[in-house]
Amino acid sequence: MIFNPAQKEAIQHNTGPCMVLAGPGSGKTAVLSNRVKYLIDNYEVHPSDILVITFTKAAAVQMKERFLSLSEGRGAAVTFGTFHAVFFTILKNAYNYSAKSIITSDVQQDYIREQMCALELEYDDESEAVADIIAQISCVKSGNVNIDTYECGIIPPESFRVIFRNYDRMLRNRGLLDFDDMILMCLELLTQREDYRNAWQDRYRYILVDEFQDINRAQFDVIRLLSGKYNNLFVVGDDDQSIYGFRGSDPGIMLQFSDTYSDAKRIDLNINYRSTGNIVLAAKSVIEENEKRFSKDIETNSACGEAVDIYEFINLNDEKKFLAEEIIRLKEGGIDYNDIAVLSRTNIVGNLYMARLKGEGIPCVSNTRQEDIYDHWIAKDIFSYLRIAQGSNSRKDFLRIINKPLRYIKRSYISEPVDMDALKIAYTGNVSMCERIDRLIFDIKLLRNMSPFAALNYIRKGIGYDEYISNYIYEHKANKEEINNIISELLHRAEKCNTVREWLEDAESLSNDIQTECKRGISDEHKGGVHFLTMHCSKGLEYKVVFVTDVCEGIIPYNKAVLEDHIEEERRLFYVAMTRAKEKLYLMYPKLRYNKDTARSRFIEDILTTRYPHLHTVLHTP
């Protein structure tokens, strides 16, 4: 394999800290693998002295296989592993932990769920609320934040502190640890125990870190300790592709690397071997609007290629129709379905397009969990109302809607099965509460014989669900555009069914179909088809042709991210999506979404007003 000068410099780097800025398609995996080989072959470094850290197990396996292929099986003693695997190895040696010491996700989720119930917290989607609280706990731990001053935005701060402390106590009492504990305990061990620190520093004299832009503060602190004696820390990443801030990753660590290591060498891998010239220039037009980034001049090794096509449509239906027709046209022109990807901001948006393609007989593959509109918590709320109206006395259904809108009914008063008469007895003497319960009973009876469309509108307007939604958007800074889209799509589907029972059965059938698709996902991937991915899940992948859907304000960039001042991460995410394309890139947006006006994304404006005169784009308008 022939390497360019920057790649050679990175591969042949010997000792001391080094940061490699590896842009999209710049060959970073080849550089990492060949540097390990070069250390062994040319600098006579013993394989067991080398540690290569990745963020996923799959990446570690792939990197190891590539290295062993290059070295023809020699150097098997090199350690390839994830942060968690490496840190747990250190802890096992110190504290005799086993795999059983790590809390499972099921146990973790069940415990948080119990805590939420004990505190009688109100939430919209239980699974989502549990996941959000676990993520908040992880942010506190990985960021080494003081829990006494931490302001949780998911639930009341004091309730979060109670859950955090109880969860931490439970782990200690049961002798368990979670993934964040591995990092913090490893940091504590290496900080306080000089003997262990020296032993592990001597064990790994050369440390290489992949996807360095995704590291968090606690992980970096441990890596600094491990590499502290020899300072042979070689990190590879791209600050422009840092898209996991919601998981605690901090691109600032990479941006300040030279402050931490004043003698660090910086090497820029700035040749994109993946994408054509027009795609590279369009992507640069977007990402260069970010202020907090390393300045770099990405070039391409390819020809200019086809223009970047920007399509404006009247509405979503026109966008879906074009997508199906264009993919069929590409197939007839010799492009294999497997070489095409459709990227969206969320799973729900992507699956609306996938349903259209499947309806046209186009094979599709989804590498992520498929979600439909019915997976959204709003749809689950609506269906709980409808099931109750059809006779359900399930506690689960009542808990979903009992305070949507707010009725001040205590969750602990809801029995299994639900008995509304017993609920009224519990509030004997409280006239206003009894009136609220009577009103709920009256509303449920009214819903019983309504059509799906009329029932949905009555839940919204008559019962007051729209008022609840408005309060939710205000309190949670939620994405108003997304929520309006969900409700509009539910109205659209409700119109197609004659009875509530028919709608419930259709939704259940669709859910079963999606579960079947998920089970078949691996085998379907081998069969091939158009790939449907979220923009986050597309990172690290590449396709000849890429379509990015719904590139409009409120979706890309996501409205909530804009409100929370995360616009630079949204721009990085769009940059990642664009740079998945090798030969052809389509950016698409509708003027109307569910009969509401939309504006094309500011990121498209960046492309159309580019300072690169050689960039060739075509704007297609109706």
Coordinates of C-alpha atoms in Angstrom, one line a residue:
M1 CA 0.0 0.0 0.0
I2 CA 1.3 3.4 -1.0
F3 CA 1.0 6.1 1.7
N4 CA 1.1 9.9 1.3
P5 CA 3.7 12.0 3.2
A6 CA 1.4 12.7 6.2
Q7 CA 0.3 9.1 6.5
K8 CA 4.0 8.0 6.4
E9 CA 4.9 10.6 9.1
A10 CA 2.1 9.2 11.4
I11 CA 3.1 5.6 10.8
Q12 CA 6.8 6.2 11.4
H13 CA 6.2 8.4 14.5
N14 CA 8.4 6.8 17.3
T15 CA 8.2 8.3 20.8
G16 CA 6.4 11.2 22.5
P17 CA 2.9 12.4 22.3
C18 CA 1.3 12.8 18.9
M19 CA -2.2 13.9 17.7
V20 CA -3.3 12.9 14.2
L21 CA -6.2 14.8 12.8
A22 CA -7.8 12.3 10.4
G23 CA -10.6 13.7 8.2
P24 CA -13.3 11.6 6.6
G25 CA -11.9 8.9 4.3
S26 CA -8.3 9.8 5.1
G27 CA -7.2 6.2 5.9
K28 CA -6.9 6.4 9.7
T29 CA -7.5 2.7 10.3
A30 CA -4.7 1.9 7.9
V31 CA -2.4 4.4 9.7
L32 CA -3.2 2.9 13.1
S33 CA -2.6 -0.7 12.0
N34 CA 0.5 0.1 10.1
R35 CA 2.0 2.2 12.9
V36 CA 1.6 -0.8 15.3
K37 CA 3.5 -2.9 12.8
Y38 CA 6.1 -0.2 12.3
L39 CA 6.8 0.0 16.0
I40 CA 7.4 -3.7 16.2
D41 CA 9.4 -4.1 12.9
N42 CA 11.4 -0.9 12.9
Y43 CA 11.7 0.3 16.5
E44 CA 11.9 -3.2 18.0
V45 CA 9.0 -2.5 20.4
H46 CA 7.8 -5.7 22.0
P47 CA 4.2 -6.4 21.0
S48 CA 3.0 -6.8 24.6
D49 CA 4.1 -3.2 25.3
I50 CA 1.5 -1.8 22.9
L51 CA -2.1 -1.0 23.8
V52 CA -4.7 0.1 21.1
I53 CA -7.9 1.5 22.5
T54 CA -11.2 1.9 20.6
F55 CA -14.7 2.9 21.5
T56 CA -16.5 -0.3 20.4
K57 CA -15.8 -4.0 20.5
A58 CA -16.4 -4.3 16.8
A59 CA -13.8 -1.6 16.1
A60 CA -11.3 -3.4 18.3
V61 CA -11.9 -6.7 16.6
Q62 CA -11.6 -5.1 13.1
M63 CA -8.4 -3.3 14.0
K64 CA -6.8 -6.4 15.4
E65 CA -7.8 -8.5 12.4
R66 CA -6.3 -5.9 10.1
F67 CA -3.1 -5.7 12.0
L68 CA -2.7 -9.5 12.2
S69 CA -3.3 -9.7 8.5
L70 CA -0.6 -7.0 7.9
S71 CA 1.9 -8.7 10.2
E72 CA 1.1 -12.2 9.0
G73 CA 0.1 -13.3 12.4
R74 CA 3.1 -11.9 14.2
G75 CA 2.6 -9.6 17.2
A76 CA -0.5 -11.3 18.6
A77 CA 0.5 -10.0 22.0
V78 CA -0.6 -6.5 21.1
T79 CA -3.6 -5.5 23.2
F80 CA -6.7 -4.3 21.3
G81 CA -9.7 -3.4 23.4
T82 CA -12.3 -0.9 24.4
F83 CA -11.9 1.6 27.3
H84 CA -14.2 -0.5 29.4
A85 CA -12.4 -3.8 28.6
V86 CA -9.0 -2.3 29.4
F87 CA -10.1 -0.6 32.6
F88 CA -11.9 -3.7 33.8
T89 CA -8.8 -5.7 33.3
I90 CA -6.9 -3.4 35.5
L91 CA -9.6 -3.6 38.2
K92 CA -9.8 -7.4 38.0
N93 CA -6.1 -7.7 38.8
A94 CA -6.5 -5.3 41.8
Y95 CA -9.8 -6.3 43.3
N96 CA -10.5 -9.8 41.9
Y97 CA -13.7 -8.7 40.1
S98 CA -15.4 -11.0 37.7
A99 CA -17.9 -10.5 34.9
K100 CA -20.7 -11.1 37.4
S101 CA -19.5 -7.9 39.2
I102 CA -20.8 -5.7 36.4
I103 CA -24.5 -4.7 36.7
T104 CA -26.6 -5.8 33.8
S105 CA -28.7 -3.3 31.9
D106 CA -31.9 -5.1 33.0
V107 CA -31.1 -4.9 36.7
Q108 CA -30.0 -1.2 36.3
Q109 CA -33.2 -0.3 34.5
D110 CA -35.5 -2.2 36.9
Y111 CA -33.9 -0.4 39.9
I112 CA -34.2 3.1 38.4
R113 CA -37.8 2.2 37.5
E114 CA -38.5 1.2 41.1
Q115 CA -37.0 4.4 42.4
M116 CA -39.1 6.5 40.1
C117 CA -42.3 4.8 41.2
A118 CA -41.3 5.2 44.9
L119 CA -40.9 9.0 44.3
E120 CA -44.2 9.0 42.4
L121 CA -42.5 10.9 39.5
E122 CA -44.6 11.9 36.5
Y123 CA -43.1 11.0 33.1
D124 CA -44.4 10.6 29.6
D125 CA -42.6 7.4 28.4
E126 CA -41.4 5.1 31.1
S127 CA -38.6 3.5 29.1
E128 CA -37.4 6.9 27.8
A129 CA -37.5 8.4 31.3
V130 CA -35.5 5.5 32.7
A131 CA -32.9 5.7 29.9
D132 CA -32.6 9.5 30.4
I133 CA -32.0 9.2 34.1
I134 CA -29.3 6.5 33.5
A135 CA -27.7 8.8 31.0
Q136 CA -27.8 11.7 33.5
I137 CA -26.2 9.4 36.2
S138 CA -23.5 8.5 33.6
C139 CA -22.8 12.2 32.9
V140 CA -22.4 13.0 36.6
K141 CA -20.0 10.1 37.1
S142 CA -18.0 10.5 33.8
G143 CA -17.7 14.3 34.3
N144 CA -16.8 13.9 37.9
V145 CA -19.6 16.4 38.8
N146 CA -20.6 17.3 42.3
I147 CA -24.0 15.7 42.8
D148 CA -24.9 18.2 45.5
T149 CA -24.9 21.0 42.9
Y150 CA -25.9 19.1 39.8
E151 CA -29.1 20.4 38.2
C152 CA -30.9 17.6 36.4
G153 CA -33.1 18.7 33.5
I154 CA -35.1 15.5 33.3
I155 CA -36.8 15.3 36.7
P156 CA -36.7 17.6 39.8
P157 CA -33.1 18.0 40.8
E158 CA -33.7 16.8 44.4
S159 CA -35.5 13.7 43.2
F160 CA -32.5 13.0 40.9
R161 CA -30.1 13.3 43.8
V162 CA -32.1 10.8 45.8
I163 CA -32.1 8.3 42.9
F164 CA -28.4 8.9 42.3
R165 CA -27.4 8.3 45.9
N166 CA -29.7 5.3 46.3
Y167 CA -28.4 3.8 43.1
D168 CA -24.8 4.3 44.2
R169 CA -25.6 2.7 47.6
M170 CA -27.3 -0.3 46.0
L171 CA -24.2 -0.9 43.8
R172 CA -21.9 -0.9 46.9
N173 CA -24.3 -3.1 48.9
R174 CA -24.5 -5.7 46.2
G175 CA -20.8 -5.5 45.3
L176 CA -21.6 -4.3 41.8
L177 CA -20.2 -1.7 39.5
D178 CA -21.4 0.0 36.3
F179 CA -19.3 1.1 33.3
D180 CA -18.7 4.5 34.7
D181 CA -17.6 3.1 38.0
M182 CA -14.9 1.1 36.1
I183 CA -13.4 4.4 34.9
L184 CA -13.7 6.2 38.2
M185 CA -12.3 3.3 40.2
C186 CA -9.5 2.9 37.7
L187 CA -8.7 6.6 38.1
E188 CA -8.7 6.3 41.8
L189 CA -6.5 3.2 41.9
L190 CA -3.9 4.6 39.5
T191 CA -3.9 8.0 41.4
Q192 CA -3.5 6.6 44.9
R193 CA -1.5 3.4 44.3
E194 CA 2.0 4.2 42.9
D195 CA 2.8 0.5 42.7
Y196 CA -0.2 -0.3 40.5
R197 CA 0.4 2.9 38.4
N198 CA 4.1 2.0 37.8
A199 CA 3.2 -1.6 36.9
W200 CA 0.6 -0.7 34.3
Q201 CA 2.7 2.1 32.9
D202 CA 5.5 -0.4 32.4
R203 CA 3.0 -2.9 30.9
Y204 CA 1.8 -0.5 28.2
R205 CA 4.7 1.7 27.1
Y206 CA 2.9 2.7 23.8
I207 CA -0.7 3.7 23.8
L208 CA -2.8 4.4 20.7
V209 CA -6.4 5.8 20.9
D210 CA -8.8 5.7 18.0
E211 CA -11.8 8.1 17.6
F212 CA -10.2 10.4 20.2
Q213 CA -12.8 13.2 19.6
D214 CA -15.3 11.0 21.4
I215 CA -13.4 10.7 24.7
N216 CA -14.8 12.1 28.0
R217 CA -12.9 13.7 30.8
A218 CA -12.7 10.7 33.1
Q219 CA -11.5 8.4 30.3
F220 CA -8.8 11.0 29.4
D221 CA -7.6 11.3 33.0
V222 CA -7.0 7.6 33.1
I223 CA -5.2 7.5 29.8
R224 CA -3.0 10.4 31.0
L225 CA -2.0 8.3 34.1
L226 CA -1.4 5.2 32.1
S227 CA 0.9 7.0 29.6
G228 CA 2.4 9.3 32.2
K229 CA 5.8 7.6 32.6
Y230 CA 6.8 7.2 28.9
N231 CA 4.4 9.8 27.3
N232 CA 4.1 7.7 24.2
L233 CA 0.4 8.7 23.6
F234 CA -0.7 8.5 20.0
V235 CA -4.3 9.8 19.4
V236 CA -6.2 9.7 16.2
G237 CA -9.5 11.5 15.6
D238 CA -11.4 14.3 13.9
D239 CA -12.9 17.2 16.0
D240 CA -15.2 17.9 13.1
Q241 CA -16.8 14.4 13.6
S242 CA -17.5 14.8 17.4
I243 CA -21.2 14.0 17.6
Y244 CA -21.7 12.3 20.9
G245 CA -22.0 15.2 23.3
F246 CA -25.2 13.7 24.7
R247 CA -23.1 10.7 25.9
G248 CA -20.6 13.0 27.7
S249 CA -17.9 13.1 25.0
D250 CA -16.0 16.4 25.0
P251 CA -14.3 17.6 21.8
G252 CA -12.6 20.3 23.9
I253 CA -10.2 17.6 25.1
M254 CA -8.9 17.1 21.6
L255 CA -8.9 20.9 20.9
Q256 CA -6.7 21.4 24.0
F257 CA -4.4 18.5 23.5
S258 CA -1.4 20.7 22.8
D259 CA -2.1 22.6 26.0
T260 CA -1.9 19.3 27.9
Y261 CA 1.1 18.1 25.9
S262 CA 3.1 21.1 24.9
D263 CA 5.6 18.9 23.0
A264 CA 2.9 17.0 21.1
K265 CA 3.4 16.6 17.4
R266 CA 0.4 17.3 15.2
I267 CA -0.1 15.5 11.9
D268 CA -3.0 16.4 9.5
L269 CA -4.4 13.6 7.3
N270 CA -6.2 16.0 5.0
I271 CA -6.7 14.0 1.8
N272 CA -10.1 12.4 1.5
Y273 CA -9.8 9.2 -0.5
R274 CA -13.5 8.5 -0.3
S275 CA -15.5 11.3 -1.8
T276 CA -15.5 13.3 -5.0
G277 CA -14.4 16.9 -5.2
N278 CA -17.9 18.4 -5.1
I279 CA -18.9 16.4 -2.1
V280 CA -15.8 17.4 -0.2
L281 CA -16.3 21.1 -1.1
A282 CA -20.0 21.1 -0.1
A283 CA -19.1 19.4 3.3
K284 CA -16.3 22.0 3.9
S285 CA -18.8 24.8 3.2
V286 CA -20.9 23.6 6.1
I287 CA -18.3 22.6 8.7
E288 CA -16.2 25.7 8.3
E289 CA -19.0 27.8 9.8
N290 CA -18.1 26.2 13.1
E291 CA -15.9 28.3 15.3
K292 CA -14.6 25.8 17.8
R293 CA -12.5 23.6 15.6
F294 CA -9.1 23.0 14.2
S295 CA -8.6 24.8 10.9
K296 CA -7.7 22.3 8.2
D297 CA -7.7 22.1 4.5
I298 CA -9.4 18.9 3.4
E299 CA -8.6 17.9 -0.2
T300 CA -9.8 15.1 -2.4
N301 CA -7.9 12.5 -4.3
S302 CA -10.8 12.1 -6.7
A303 CA -12.2 14.0 -9.6
C304 CA -14.9 16.7 -9.1
G305 CA -17.6 14.2 -9.9
E306 CA -21.3 14.9 -10.2
A307 CA -22.9 18.0 -8.7
V308 CA -24.4 17.9 -5.3
D309 CA -28.2 17.8 -5.9
I310 CA -30.4 19.8 -3.6
Y311 CA -34.1 19.1 -4.0
E312 CA -37.0 21.2 -2.8
F313 CA -40.4 19.5 -2.7
I314 CA -43.9 20.8 -2.2
N315 CA -44.6 18.3 0.6
L316 CA -43.4 15.0 2.3
N317 CA -45.4 12.9 -0.1
D318 CA -43.6 14.4 -3.1
E319 CA -40.2 13.8 -1.3
K320 CA -41.1 10.1 -0.7
K321 CA -42.3 9.6 -4.3
F322 CA -39.0 11.1 -5.7
L323 CA -36.9 9.0 -3.4
A324 CA -38.5 5.8 -4.6
E325 CA -38.4 6.8 -8.2
E326 CA -34.8 8.0 -8.1
I327 CA -33.6 4.8 -6.4
I328 CA -35.3 2.7 -9.0
R329 CA -33.6 4.9 -11.7
L330 CA -30.2 4.5 -10.1
K331 CA -30.7 0.7 -10.0
E332 CA -31.6 0.6 -13.7
G333 CA -28.5 2.7 -14.3
G334 CA -26.3 0.0 -12.7
I335 CA -26.1 1.2 -9.0
D336 CA -26.7 -1.7 -6.7
Y337 CA -29.2 -1.2 -3.9
N338 CA -26.6 -2.1 -1.4
D339 CA -24.5 0.9 -2.5
I340 CA -27.3 3.3 -1.6
A341 CA -28.0 4.8 1.9
V342 CA -30.9 7.0 3.1
L343 CA -29.9 9.0 6.2
S344 CA -32.3 10.7 8.5
R345 CA -32.1 12.7 11.8
T346 CA -34.2 10.1 13.7
N347 CA -35.4 6.5 13.3
I348 CA -39.0 7.6 13.1
V349 CA -38.4 9.9 10.2
G350 CA -36.4 7.3 8.4
N351 CA -39.0 4.6 8.8
L352 CA -41.6 6.7 7.1
Y353 CA -39.5 6.7 4.0
M354 CA -38.6 3.1 4.3
A355 CA -42.2 2.1 4.4
R356 CA -42.7 3.9 1.0
L357 CA -39.8 2.1 -0.6
K358 CA -40.9 -1.3 0.6
G359 CA -44.3 -0.5 -0.8
E360 CA -42.6 -0.1 -4.2
G361 CA -40.9 -3.4 -3.9
I362 CA -37.4 -2.0 -3.1
P363 CA -35.4 -4.1 -0.6
C364 CA -34.3 -2.2 2.5
V365 CA -31.9 -2.9 5.3
S366 CA -31.9 -1.2 8.7
N367 CA -28.9 -1.7 11.0
T368 CA -30.6 0.0 13.9
R369 CA -33.8 -0.7 15.9
Q370 CA -36.7 0.1 13.7
E371 CA -39.2 2.6 15.2
D372 CA -42.6 3.6 14.0
I373 CA -44.7 6.6 14.9
Y374 CA -46.5 4.2 17.3
D375 CA -43.3 3.8 19.4
H376 CA -43.5 7.5 20.3
W377 CA -44.8 8.3 23.8
I378 CA -47.5 10.5 22.4
A379 CA -49.0 7.6 20.4
K380 CA -48.7 5.4 23.5
D381 CA -50.7 8.0 25.5
I382 CA -53.4 8.2 22.9
F383 CA -53.7 4.4 22.6
S384 CA -53.9 4.0 26.4
Y385 CA -56.9 6.4 26.3
L386 CA -58.4 4.4 23.5
R387 CA -57.8 1.0 25.2
I388 CA -59.4 2.3 28.4
A389 CA -62.4 3.5 26.4
Q390 CA -62.7 0.0 25.0
G391 CA -62.8 -1.5 28.5
S392 CA -59.2 -1.9 29.6
N393 CA -58.7 -1.7 33.4
S394 CA -54.9 -2.1 33.1
R395 CA -52.9 -0.2 35.7
K396 CA -50.3 0.4 33.1
D397 CA -52.7 2.1 30.7
F398 CA -54.2 4.3 33.5
L399 CA -50.7 5.3 34.8
R400 CA -49.9 6.6 31.3
I401 CA -52.8 9.0 31.2
I402 CA -54.0 9.7 34.7
N403 CA -52.3 13.0 34.9
K404 CA -52.3 13.9 31.2
P405 CA -53.7 16.6 31.6
L406 CA -52.8 17.1 35.2
R407 CA -55.5 15.8 37.5
Y408 CA -53.4 15.6 40.7
I409 CA -54.2 11.9 41.1
K410 CA -51.6 10.0 43.1
R411 CA -50.0 7.1 41.2
S412 CA -50.0 5.0 44.4
Y413 CA -53.8 5.2 44.4
I414 CA -54.1 3.3 41.1
S415 CA -54.7 -0.4 41.8
E416 CA -54.3 -3.5 39.6
P417 CA -56.8 -3.9 38.1
V418 CA -58.0 -0.3 38.2
D419 CA -61.2 0.3 40.1
M420 CA -62.6 3.8 39.6
D421 CA -65.1 3.5 42.4
A422 CA -62.2 2.6 44.8
L423 CA -60.3 5.5 43.5
K424 CA -63.2 7.9 44.4
I425 CA -63.4 6.3 47.8
A426 CA -59.7 7.1 48.4
Y427 CA -60.6 10.8 47.8
T428 CA -63.7 10.8 50.0
G429 CA -64.3 14.3 51.3
N430 CA -62.2 15.9 48.6
V431 CA -64.9 17.4 46.3
S432 CA -62.7 18.8 43.6
M433 CA -60.7 15.5 43.2
C434 CA -64.0 13.5 43.0
E435 CA -65.2 15.8 40.3
R436 CA -62.0 15.3 38.3
I437 CA -62.5 11.5 38.5
D438 CA -66.1 11.8 37.5
R439 CA -65.1 13.9 34.5
L440 CA -62.5 11.3 33.5
I441 CA -65.2 8.6 33.7
F442 CA -67.5 10.7 31.6
D443 CA -64.8 11.4 28.9
I444 CA -63.9 7.7 28.7
K445 CA -67.6 6.8 28.0
L446 CA -67.8 9.5 25.3
L447 CA -64.8 8.1 23.5
R448 CA -66.2 4.6 23.4
N449 CA -68.3 5.0 20.2
M450 CA -66.3 7.6 18.4
S451 CA -64.4 7.1 15.2
P452 CA -60.6 7.0 15.5
F453 CA -60.2 10.5 14.0
A454 CA -63.0 12.0 16.2
A455 CA -61.6 10.2 19.3
L456 CA -58.1 11.6 18.8
N457 CA -59.5 15.1 18.4
Y458 CA -61.6 14.8 21.5
I459 CA -58.6 13.6 23.5
R460 CA -56.7 16.6 22.3
K461 CA -59.4 19.3 22.6
G462 CA -62.1 17.9 24.8
I463 CA -60.0 16.2 27.4
G464 CA -57.2 18.7 27.3
Y465 CA -54.3 16.7 26.0
D466 CA -53.2 19.6 23.8
E467 CA -52.8 21.8 26.9
Y468 CA -50.7 19.1 28.5
I469 CA -48.5 19.0 25.4
S470 CA -48.1 22.8 25.4
N471 CA -46.9 22.7 29.0
Y472 CA -44.6 19.7 28.2
I473 CA -42.9 21.6 25.3
Y474 CA -42.4 24.7 27.6
E475 CA -41.1 22.8 30.6
H476 CA -38.9 20.3 28.7
K477 CA -37.8 22.7 25.9
A478 CA -39.0 19.9 23.6
N479 CA -38.9 19.9 19.9
K480 CA -42.3 21.5 19.0
E481 CA -41.8 20.7 15.3
E482 CA -41.3 17.0 16.0
I483 CA -44.3 16.8 18.4
N484 CA -46.6 18.5 15.9
N485 CA -45.4 16.1 13.2
I486 CA -46.2 13.1 15.5
I487 CA -49.7 14.4 16.1
S488 CA -50.3 15.2 12.5
E489 CA -49.1 11.7 11.4
L490 CA -51.4 10.1 14.0
L491 CA -54.4 12.1 12.6
H492 CA -53.5 11.0 9.1
R493 CA -53.4 7.3 10.1
A494 CA -56.6 7.6 12.2
E495 CA -58.5 8.9 9.2
K496 CA -57.7 5.6 7.4
C497 CA -59.5 3.4 10.0
N498 CA -63.2 3.1 10.6
T499 CA -63.2 2.0 14.2
V500 CA -60.9 2.4 17.2
R501 CA -60.6 -1.4 17.4
E502 CA -59.5 -1.5 13.8
W503 CA -56.9 1.2 14.5
L504 CA -55.6 -0.6 17.6
E505 CA -55.3 -3.9 15.7
D506 CA -53.5 -2.2 12.8
A507 CA -51.0 -0.7 15.2
E508 CA -50.4 -4.0 16.9
S509 CA -49.9 -5.7 13.5
L510 CA -47.4 -3.1 12.5
S511 CA -45.5 -3.5 15.8
N512 CA -45.3 -7.2 15.2
D513 CA -44.0 -6.7 11.7
I514 CA -41.3 -4.4 12.9
Q515 CA -40.2 -6.9 15.6
T516 CA -40.1 -9.5 12.9
E517 CA -38.0 -7.2 10.7
C518 CA -35.6 -6.7 13.7
K519 CA -35.2 -10.4 14.2
R520 CA -34.5 -10.8 10.5
G521 CA -32.2 -7.8 10.4
I522 CA -28.9 -9.7 10.3
S523 CA -29.9 -12.1 7.6
D524 CA -31.5 -9.3 5.6
E525 CA -28.2 -7.4 5.8
H526 CA -26.5 -10.2 4.0
K527 CA -29.2 -10.2 1.3
G528 CA -28.6 -6.5 0.7
G529 CA -30.8 -3.6 0.0
V530 CA -31.0 0.2 0.4
H531 CA -29.5 1.0 3.8
F532 CA -31.6 3.1 6.2
L533 CA -29.6 4.7 9.1
T534 CA -29.8 7.7 11.4
M535 CA -27.1 10.2 10.9
H536 CA -25.5 9.2 14.2
C537 CA -25.4 5.5 13.1
S538 CA -23.9 6.3 9.7
K539 CA -20.6 7.4 11.3
G540 CA -17.7 5.3 10.0
L541 CA -19.6 3.9 7.0
E542 CA -19.5 4.8 3.3
Y543 CA -21.8 4.4 0.2
K544 CA -21.7 5.3 -3.4
V545 CA -24.9 7.2 -3.2
V546 CA -26.3 9.0 -0.1
F547 CA -29.7 10.6 0.3
V548 CA -30.2 12.9 3.3
T549 CA -33.9 13.5 4.0
D550 CA -35.8 16.4 5.6
V551 CA -32.9 18.9 5.6
C552 CA -35.1 21.6 7.0
E553 CA -35.1 23.8 10.1
G554 CA -36.4 22.0 13.1
I555 CA -35.2 18.6 11.8
I556 CA -31.7 19.3 10.6
P557 CA -30.6 21.1 12.8
Y558 CA -32.8 19.6 15.4
N559 CA -34.9 22.3 17.1
K560 CA -34.1 21.2 20.6
A561 CA -30.4 21.3 19.9
V562 CA -30.7 24.8 18.6
L563 CA -32.6 25.9 21.7
E564 CA -29.9 24.4 23.9
D565 CA -27.1 26.1 21.9
H566 CA -25.8 22.8 20.5
I567 CA -25.7 24.1 16.9
E568 CA -22.1 23.3 16.3
E569 CA -22.6 19.6 17.2
E570 CA -25.6 19.6 14.8
R571 CA -23.4 21.0 12.1
R572 CA -20.8 18.3 12.8
L573 CA -23.5 15.7 12.6
F574 CA -24.6 16.9 9.2
Y575 CA -21.0 17.0 8.1
V576 CA -20.7 13.3 9.0
A577 CA -23.8 12.5 7.0
M578 CA -22.6 14.3 3.9
T579 CA -19.1 12.7 4.0
R580 CA -20.6 9.2 3.9
A581 CA -21.1 9.7 0.1
K582 CA -18.5 8.6 -2.3
E583 CA -19.9 9.5 -5.7
K584 CA -23.4 11.1 -5.4
L585 CA -25.0 13.2 -2.7
Y586 CA -28.7 14.2 -2.5
L587 CA -30.0 16.7 0.0
M588 CA -33.8 16.9 0.2
Y589 CA -36.3 19.0 2.0
P590 CA -40.1 19.7 1.8
K591 CA -41.7 23.2 1.8
L592 CA -44.6 21.7 3.8
R593 CA -44.5 19.1 6.5
Y594 CA -48.0 17.9 7.5
N595 CA -49.5 21.1 6.1
K596 CA -47.2 23.3 8.0
D597 CA -44.6 25.6 6.3
T598 CA -41.0 24.8 6.8
A599 CA -37.7 26.5 5.8
R600 CA -34.8 24.8 4.3
S601 CA -31.9 24.2 6.7
R602 CA -29.3 26.9 7.4
F603 CA -26.8 24.2 6.4
I604 CA -28.1 24.2 2.9
E605 CA -27.8 28.0 2.9
D606 CA -24.1 27.5 3.8
I607 CA -23.6 25.4 0.7
L608 CA -25.6 27.7 -1.6
T609 CA -23.6 30.7 -0.5
T610 CA -20.2 28.9 -0.5
R611 CA -17.0 30.7 -0.9
Y612 CA -15.7 27.9 -3.1
P613 CA -16.3 28.9 -6.8
H614 CA -15.4 25.4 -8.0
L615 CA -18.2 23.8 -6.0
H616 CA -20.9 22.6 -8.4
T617 CA -24.4 22.2 -6.9
V618 CA -27.9 22.1 -8.5
L619 CA -30.9 23.4 -6.7
H620 CA -34.1 21.6 -8.0
T621 CA -37.3 23.5 -7.2
P622 CA -40.9 22.5 -8.0

